[in-house]
PDB file of C-alpha atoms in Angstrom:
ATOM      1  CA  LEU A   1     102.999  57.314 -31.302  1.00  0.00           C
ATOM      2  CA  ASP A   2     100.102  55.755 -33.517  1.00  0.00           C
ATOM      3  CA  SER A   3     100.225  52.544 -31.311  1.00  0.00           C
ATOM      4  CA  LEU A   4      99.407  55.445 -27.985  1.00  0.00           C
ATOM      5  CA  LEU A   5      96.520  57.366 -30.175  1.00  0.00           C
ATOM      6  CA  GLN A   6      94.641  54.251 -31.026  1.00  0.00           C
ATOM      7  CA  GLU A   7      95.115  52.970 -26.596  1.00  0.00           C
ATOM      8  CA  LYS A   8      93.367  56.884 -25.620  1.00  0.00           C
ATOM      9  CA  MET A   9      90.650  56.065 -28.677  1.00  0.00           C
ATOM     10  CA  LEU A  10      89.428  52.590 -26.559  1.00  0.00           C
ATOM     11  CA  ARG A  11      89.383  54.313 -23.129  1.00  0.00           C
ATOM     12  CA  VAL A  12      87.024  56.687 -24.774  1.00  0.00           C
ATOM     13  CA  ALA A  13      85.682  54.773 -26.773  1.00  0.00           C
ATOM     14  CA  LEU A  14      84.506  51.485 -23.204  1.00  0.00           C
ATOM     15  CA  ARG A  15      83.917  55.016 -21.086  1.00  0.00           C
ATOM     16  CA  ALA A  16      81.193  56.080 -23.238  1.00  0.00           C
ATOM     17  CA  VAL A  17      79.019  52.109 -22.836  1.00  0.00           C
ATOM     18  CA  PRO A  18      78.028  51.508 -19.685  1.00  0.00           C
ATOM     19  CA  ARG A  19      79.716  49.291 -17.092  1.00  0.00           C
ATOM     20  CA  LEU A  20      79.536  45.668 -18.172  1.00  0.00           C
ATOM     21  CA  SER A  21      79.740  44.356 -14.512  1.00  0.00           C
ATOM     22  CA  ALA A  22      76.504  47.156 -13.761  1.00  0.00           C
ATOM     23  CA  VAL A  23      74.489  46.179 -16.693  1.00  0.00           C
ATOM     24  CA  ARG A  24      74.862  41.910 -16.315  1.00  0.00           C
ATOM     25  CA  THR A  25      73.885  42.472 -12.715  1.00  0.00           C
ATOM     26  CA  ALA A  26      71.218  44.480 -13.395  1.00  0.00           C
ATOM     27  CA  ALA A  27      70.333  41.374 -16.373  1.00  0.00           C
ATOM     28  CA  ARG A  28      70.047  38.968 -13.114  1.00  0.00           C
ATOM     29  CA  THR A  29      67.913  40.400 -11.237  1.00  0.00           C
ATOM     30  CA  LYS A  30      66.242  41.764 -14.067  1.00  0.00           C
ATOM     31  CA  GLN A  31      65.511  45.207 -12.948  1.00  0.00           C
ATOM     32  CA  THR A  32      66.747  47.907 -14.948  1.00  0.00           C
ATOM     33  CA  VAL A  33      69.737  50.533 -14.106  1.00  0.00           C
ATOM     34  CA  MET A  34      68.366  53.813 -12.967  1.00  0.00           C
ATOM     35  CA  SER A  35      70.121  56.858 -11.927  1.00  0.00           C
ATOM     36  CA  ALA A  36      69.617  58.152  -8.840  1.00  0.00           C
ATOM     37  CA  ALA A  37      67.333  60.850 -10.356  1.00  0.00           C
ATOM     38  CA  ALA A  38      65.243  58.467 -11.506  1.00  0.00           C
ATOM     39  CA  VAL A  39      65.092  57.205  -8.224  1.00  0.00           C
ATOM     40  CA  ASN A  40      64.156  60.515  -6.524  1.00  0.00           C
ATOM     41  CA  VAL A  41      61.266  61.074  -9.078  1.00  0.00           C
ATOM     42  CA  ARG A  42      59.694  58.254  -8.530  1.00  0.00           C
ATOM     43  CA  LEU A  43      59.740  58.366  -4.607  1.00  0.00           C
ATOM     44  CA  SER A  44      58.846  61.667  -4.825  1.00  0.00           C
ATOM     45  CA  GLN A  45      55.277  60.710  -7.068  1.00  0.00           C
ATOM     46  CA  GLN A  46      54.524  58.061  -4.156  1.00  0.00           C
ATOM     47  CA  VAL A  47      54.726  60.060  -1.811  1.00  0.00           C
ATOM     48  CA  ARG A  48      52.672  62.807  -4.118  1.00  0.00           C
ATOM     49  CA  PHE A  49      49.779  60.292  -5.081  1.00  0.00           C
ATOM     50  CA  MET A  50      49.557  58.784  -1.258  1.00  0.00           C
ATOM     51  CA  SER A  51      48.747  62.189   0.281  1.00  0.00           C
ATOM     52  CA  ALA A  52      45.250  62.878  -1.824  1.00  0.00           C
ATOM     53  CA  SER A  53      42.614  63.698   0.871  1.00  0.00           C
ATOM     54  CA  ALA A  54      39.732  60.766   0.223  1.00  0.00           C
ATOM     55  CA  ASP A  55      36.302  62.855   0.063  1.00  0.00           C
ATOM     56  CA  SER A  56      33.419  62.030   2.407  1.00  0.00           C
ATOM     57  CA  ASP A  57      30.434  60.905   1.761  1.00  0.00           C
ATOM     58  CA  ALA A  58      28.232  63.675   0.908  1.00  0.00           C
ATOM     59  CA  GLU A  59      30.833  65.475  -0.515  1.00  0.00           C
ATOM     60  CA  PHE A  60      31.439  62.271  -3.060  1.00  0.00           C
ATOM     61  CA  ASP A  61      27.770  62.437  -3.600  1.00  0.00           C
ATOM     62  CA  GLN A  62      27.140  66.055  -4.317  1.00  0.00           C
ATOM     63  CA  ARG A  63      29.924  65.931  -6.267  1.00  0.00           C
ATOM     64  CA  TYR A  64      28.378  63.390  -8.736  1.00  0.00           C
ATOM     65  CA  GLU A  65      24.386  65.046  -8.320  1.00  0.00           C
ATOM     66  CA  ALA A  66      25.745  68.152  -9.474  1.00  0.00           C
ATOM     67  CA  PHE A  67      28.022  66.185 -12.593  1.00  0.00           C
ATOM     68  CA  PHE A  68      24.843  63.992 -13.190  1.00  0.00           C
ATOM     69  CA  ASN A  69      22.395  67.482 -13.087  1.00  0.00           C
ATOM     70  CA  ARG A  70      24.848  70.341 -15.498  1.00  0.00           C
ATOM     71  CA  PRO A  71      22.372  71.241 -18.280  1.00  0.00           C
ATOM     72  CA  ASP A  72      25.107  71.543 -20.555  1.00  0.00           C
ATOM     73  CA  ILE A  73      25.562  67.823 -19.991  1.00  0.00           C
ATOM     74  CA  ASP A  74      25.423  65.043 -22.738  1.00  0.00           C
ATOM     75  CA  GLY A  75      24.589  61.663 -23.184  1.00  0.00           C
ATOM     76  CA  TRP A  76      28.722  60.319 -23.914  1.00  0.00           C
ATOM     77  CA  GLU A  77      28.926  62.166 -20.473  1.00  0.00           C
ATOM     78  CA  ILE A  78      26.494  60.348 -18.752  1.00  0.00           C
ATOM     79  CA  ARG A  79      27.975  57.535 -19.868  1.00  0.00           C
ATOM     80  CA  LYS A  80      31.258  58.205 -18.932  1.00  0.00           C
ATOM     81  CA  GLY A  81      29.714  59.384 -15.401  1.00  0.00           C
ATOM     82  CA  MET A  82      27.988  56.001 -14.608  1.00  0.00           C
ATOM     83  CA  SER A  83      30.945  53.674 -16.250  1.00  0.00           C
ATOM     84  CA  ASP A  84      33.401  55.829 -13.581  1.00  0.00           C
ATOM     85  CA  LEU A  85      30.420  54.834 -10.934  1.00  0.00           C
ATOM     86  CA  VAL A  86      30.596  50.969 -11.847  1.00  0.00           C
ATOM     87  CA  ALA A  87      33.874  51.099 -11.858  1.00  0.00           C
ATOM     88  CA  MET A  88      33.740  51.809  -8.435  1.00  0.00           C
ATOM     89  CA  ASP A  89      33.444  49.307  -5.920  1.00  0.00           C
ATOM     90  CA  LEU A  90      29.974  50.211  -4.308  1.00  0.00           C
ATOM     91  CA  VAL A  91      26.209  51.027  -4.945  1.00  0.00           C
ATOM     92  CA  PRO A  92      25.572  54.323  -6.161  1.00  0.00           C
ATOM     93  CA  ASP A  93      23.299  56.522  -3.869  1.00  0.00           C
ATOM     94  CA  PRO A  94      19.549  56.819  -4.545  1.00  0.00           C
ATOM     95  CA  VAL A  95      20.058  60.395  -5.322  1.00  0.00           C
ATOM     96  CA  ILE A  96      23.025  60.138  -7.778  1.00  0.00           C
ATOM     97  CA  VAL A  97      20.274  57.424  -9.693  1.00  0.00           C
ATOM     98  CA  ALA A  98      17.560  60.032  -9.676  1.00  0.00           C
ATOM     99  CA  ALA A  99      20.084  62.919 -11.184  1.00  0.00           C
ATOM    100  CA  ALA A 100      21.864  60.228 -13.859  1.00  0.00           C
ATOM    101  CA  LEU A 101      17.551  59.357 -14.460  1.00  0.00           C
ATOM    102  CA  ARG A 102      16.244  63.246 -14.825  1.00  0.00           C
ATOM    103  CA  ALA A 103      20.489  64.643 -17.033  1.00  0.00           C
ATOM    104  CA  CYS A 104      18.411  60.714 -19.032  1.00  0.00           C
ATOM    105  CA  ARG A 105      15.128  62.275 -19.399  1.00  0.00           C
ATOM    106  CA  ARG A 106      16.777  65.640 -20.808  1.00  0.00           C
ATOM    107  CA  VAL A 107      18.760  64.820 -23.318  1.00  0.00           C
ATOM    108  CA  ASN A 108      15.568  62.188 -24.214  1.00  0.00           C
ATOM    109  CA  ASP A 109      17.791  58.836 -24.474  1.00  0.00           C
ATOM    110  CA  TYR A 110      14.768  56.798 -22.227  1.00  0.00           C
ATOM    111  CA  ALA A 111      16.948  53.350 -23.211  1.00  0.00           C
ATOM    112  CA  LEU A 112      19.674  54.691 -21.421  1.00  0.00           C
ATOM    113  CA  THR A 113      17.786  54.885 -18.578  1.00  0.00           C
ATOM    114  CA  THR A 114      16.449  51.226 -18.705  1.00  0.00           C
ATOM    115  CA  ARG A 115      20.299  50.472 -19.088  1.00  0.00           C
ATOM    116  CA  ILE A 116      20.993  52.921 -15.505  1.00  0.00           C
ATOM    117  CA  LEU A 117      18.515  50.608 -13.491  1.00  0.00           C
ATOM    118  CA  GLU A 118      19.324  46.877 -14.997  1.00  0.00           C
ATOM    119  CA  ILE A 119      23.421  48.391 -13.593  1.00  0.00           C
ATOM    120  CA  VAL A 120      22.528  49.557 -10.607  1.00  0.00           C
ATOM    121  CA  ARG A 121      20.160  46.388 -10.155  1.00  0.00           C
ATOM    122  CA  ILE A 122      23.722  44.043 -11.100  1.00  0.00           C
ATOM    123  CA  LYS A 123      25.578  46.318  -8.781  1.00  0.00           C
ATOM    124  CA  CYS A 124      24.012  45.529  -5.845  1.00  0.00           C
ATOM    125  CA  ALA A 125      25.387  41.894  -6.170  1.00  0.00           C
ATOM    126  CA  ASP A 126      24.295  38.982  -3.650  1.00  0.00           C
ATOM    127  CA  LYS A 127      23.074  41.950  -1.833  1.00  0.00           C
ATOM    128  CA  VAL A 128      20.186  42.439  -4.168  1.00  0.00           C
ATOM    129  CA  ASP A 129      16.840  41.366  -1.845  1.00  0.00           C
ATOM    130  CA  GLU A 130      18.262  44.042   0.818  1.00  0.00           C
ATOM    131  CA  ILE A 131      19.301  47.053  -1.974  1.00  0.00           C
ATOM    132  CA  TRP A 132      17.274  46.860  -4.908  1.00  0.00           C
ATOM    133  CA  PRO A 133      13.904  47.477  -2.833  1.00  0.00           C
ATOM    134  CA  TYR A 134      14.692  50.600  -1.266  1.00  0.00           C
ATOM    135  CA  MET A 135      16.532  51.328  -4.343  1.00  0.00           C
ATOM    136  CA  MET A 136      13.108  51.174  -6.264  1.00  0.00           C
ATOM    137  CA  GLN A 137      11.385  52.495  -2.950  1.00  0.00           C
ATOM    138  CA  GLU A 138      13.019  55.888  -3.504  1.00  0.00           C
ATOM    139  CA  LEU A 139      13.190  55.699  -7.726  1.00  0.00           C
ATOM    140  CA  LYS A 140       9.673  55.184  -7.820  1.00  0.00           C
ATOM    141  CA  PRO A 141       8.695  59.270  -7.278  1.00  0.00           C
ATOM    142  CA  THR A 142      11.459  60.574  -9.708  1.00  0.00           C
ATOM    143  CA  MET A 143      10.923  57.592 -11.749  1.00  0.00           C
ATOM    144  CA  ASP A 144       6.843  58.116 -12.099  1.00  0.00           C
ATOM    145  CA  GLU A 145       7.320  62.398 -12.598  1.00  0.00           C
ATOM    146  CA  LEU A 146       9.466  61.399 -15.582  1.00  0.00           C
ATOM    147  CA  GLY A 147       7.206  58.066 -16.868  1.00  0.00           C
ATOM    148  CA  ILE A 148      10.163  55.923 -16.532  1.00  0.00           C
ATOM    149  CA  LEU A 149       9.210  51.994 -16.359  1.00  0.00           C
ATOM    150  CA  SER A 150      11.214  50.135 -14.048  1.00  0.00           C
ATOM    151  CA  PRO A 151      13.414  46.500 -15.971  1.00  0.00           C
ATOM    152  CA  ALA A 152      10.593  43.963 -13.741  1.00  0.00           C
ATOM    153  CA  GLU A 153       7.444  46.501 -15.189  1.00  0.00           C
ATOM    154  CA  MET A 154       8.958  46.008 -18.704  1.00  0.00           C
ATOM    155  CA  GLY A 155       9.438  42.236 -18.426  1.00  0.00           C
ATOM    156  CA  TYR A 156      13.051  42.273 -18.547  1.00  0.00           C
ATOM    157  CA  ASP A 157      13.507  40.952 -14.946  1.00  0.00           C
ATOM    158  CA  GLN A 158      12.916  37.421 -17.110  1.00  0.00           C
ATOM    159  CA  PRO A 159      15.134  36.112 -19.480  1.00  0.00           C
ATOM    160  CA  GLU A 160      12.597  36.402 -22.805  1.00  0.00           C
ATOM    161  CA  LEU A 161      13.627  32.917 -24.510  1.00  0.00           C
ATOM    162  CA  ALA A 162      14.688  30.815 -21.047  1.00  0.00           C
ATOM    163  CA  LEU A 163      13.642  27.608 -20.582  1.00  0.00           C
ATOM    164  CA  PRO A 164      11.442  26.008 -17.192  1.00  0.00           C
ATOM    165  CA  ASN A 165      13.705  24.386 -14.980  1.00  0.00           C
ATOM    166  CA  PRO A 166      13.658  20.462 -15.461  1.00  0.00           C
ATOM    167  CA  TYR A 167      13.615  19.725 -11.609  1.00  0.00           C
ATOM    168  CA  GLU A 168      11.300  22.255 -11.086  1.00  0.00           C
ATOM    169  CA  ILE A 169       8.416  20.752 -13.682  1.00  0.00           C
ATOM    170  CA  HIS A 170       6.840  18.768 -10.520  1.00  0.00           C
TER     171      HIS A 170
END
């Protein structure tokens, strides 16, 4: 009777442990063993993410312009909005940059206006000769209205301690 009781207890204990073959298979393929419910949740999440609608260019511009035109915006939110724009694969529209410059002026952060103009120039990348003059042309009225100098007018377009190129001396 005692051996029969021990045998039943061993079977119950073994049922609580995951099957060794399933664990071995998972280790061999470097995947985890998942229940069917976890697989269904993962698939439904993927479908949900893929069904998100994309904004048109006009809606995107309006959304960011409205964000920067909020009267209660603070310096952190301006930095966060510009950080989000910089992380995207685009050069922000001059309307958005003008709204960001006005927001900087509302919070009285002149240094941030300089950083915004610098990062927009950097975002122009290899098309800087085409995009940056257009950007400055569009932003010039706003910059004049707010009393903001361009980085070139402040001397930030040339490095301060740079040595002349020895190959271009003569």
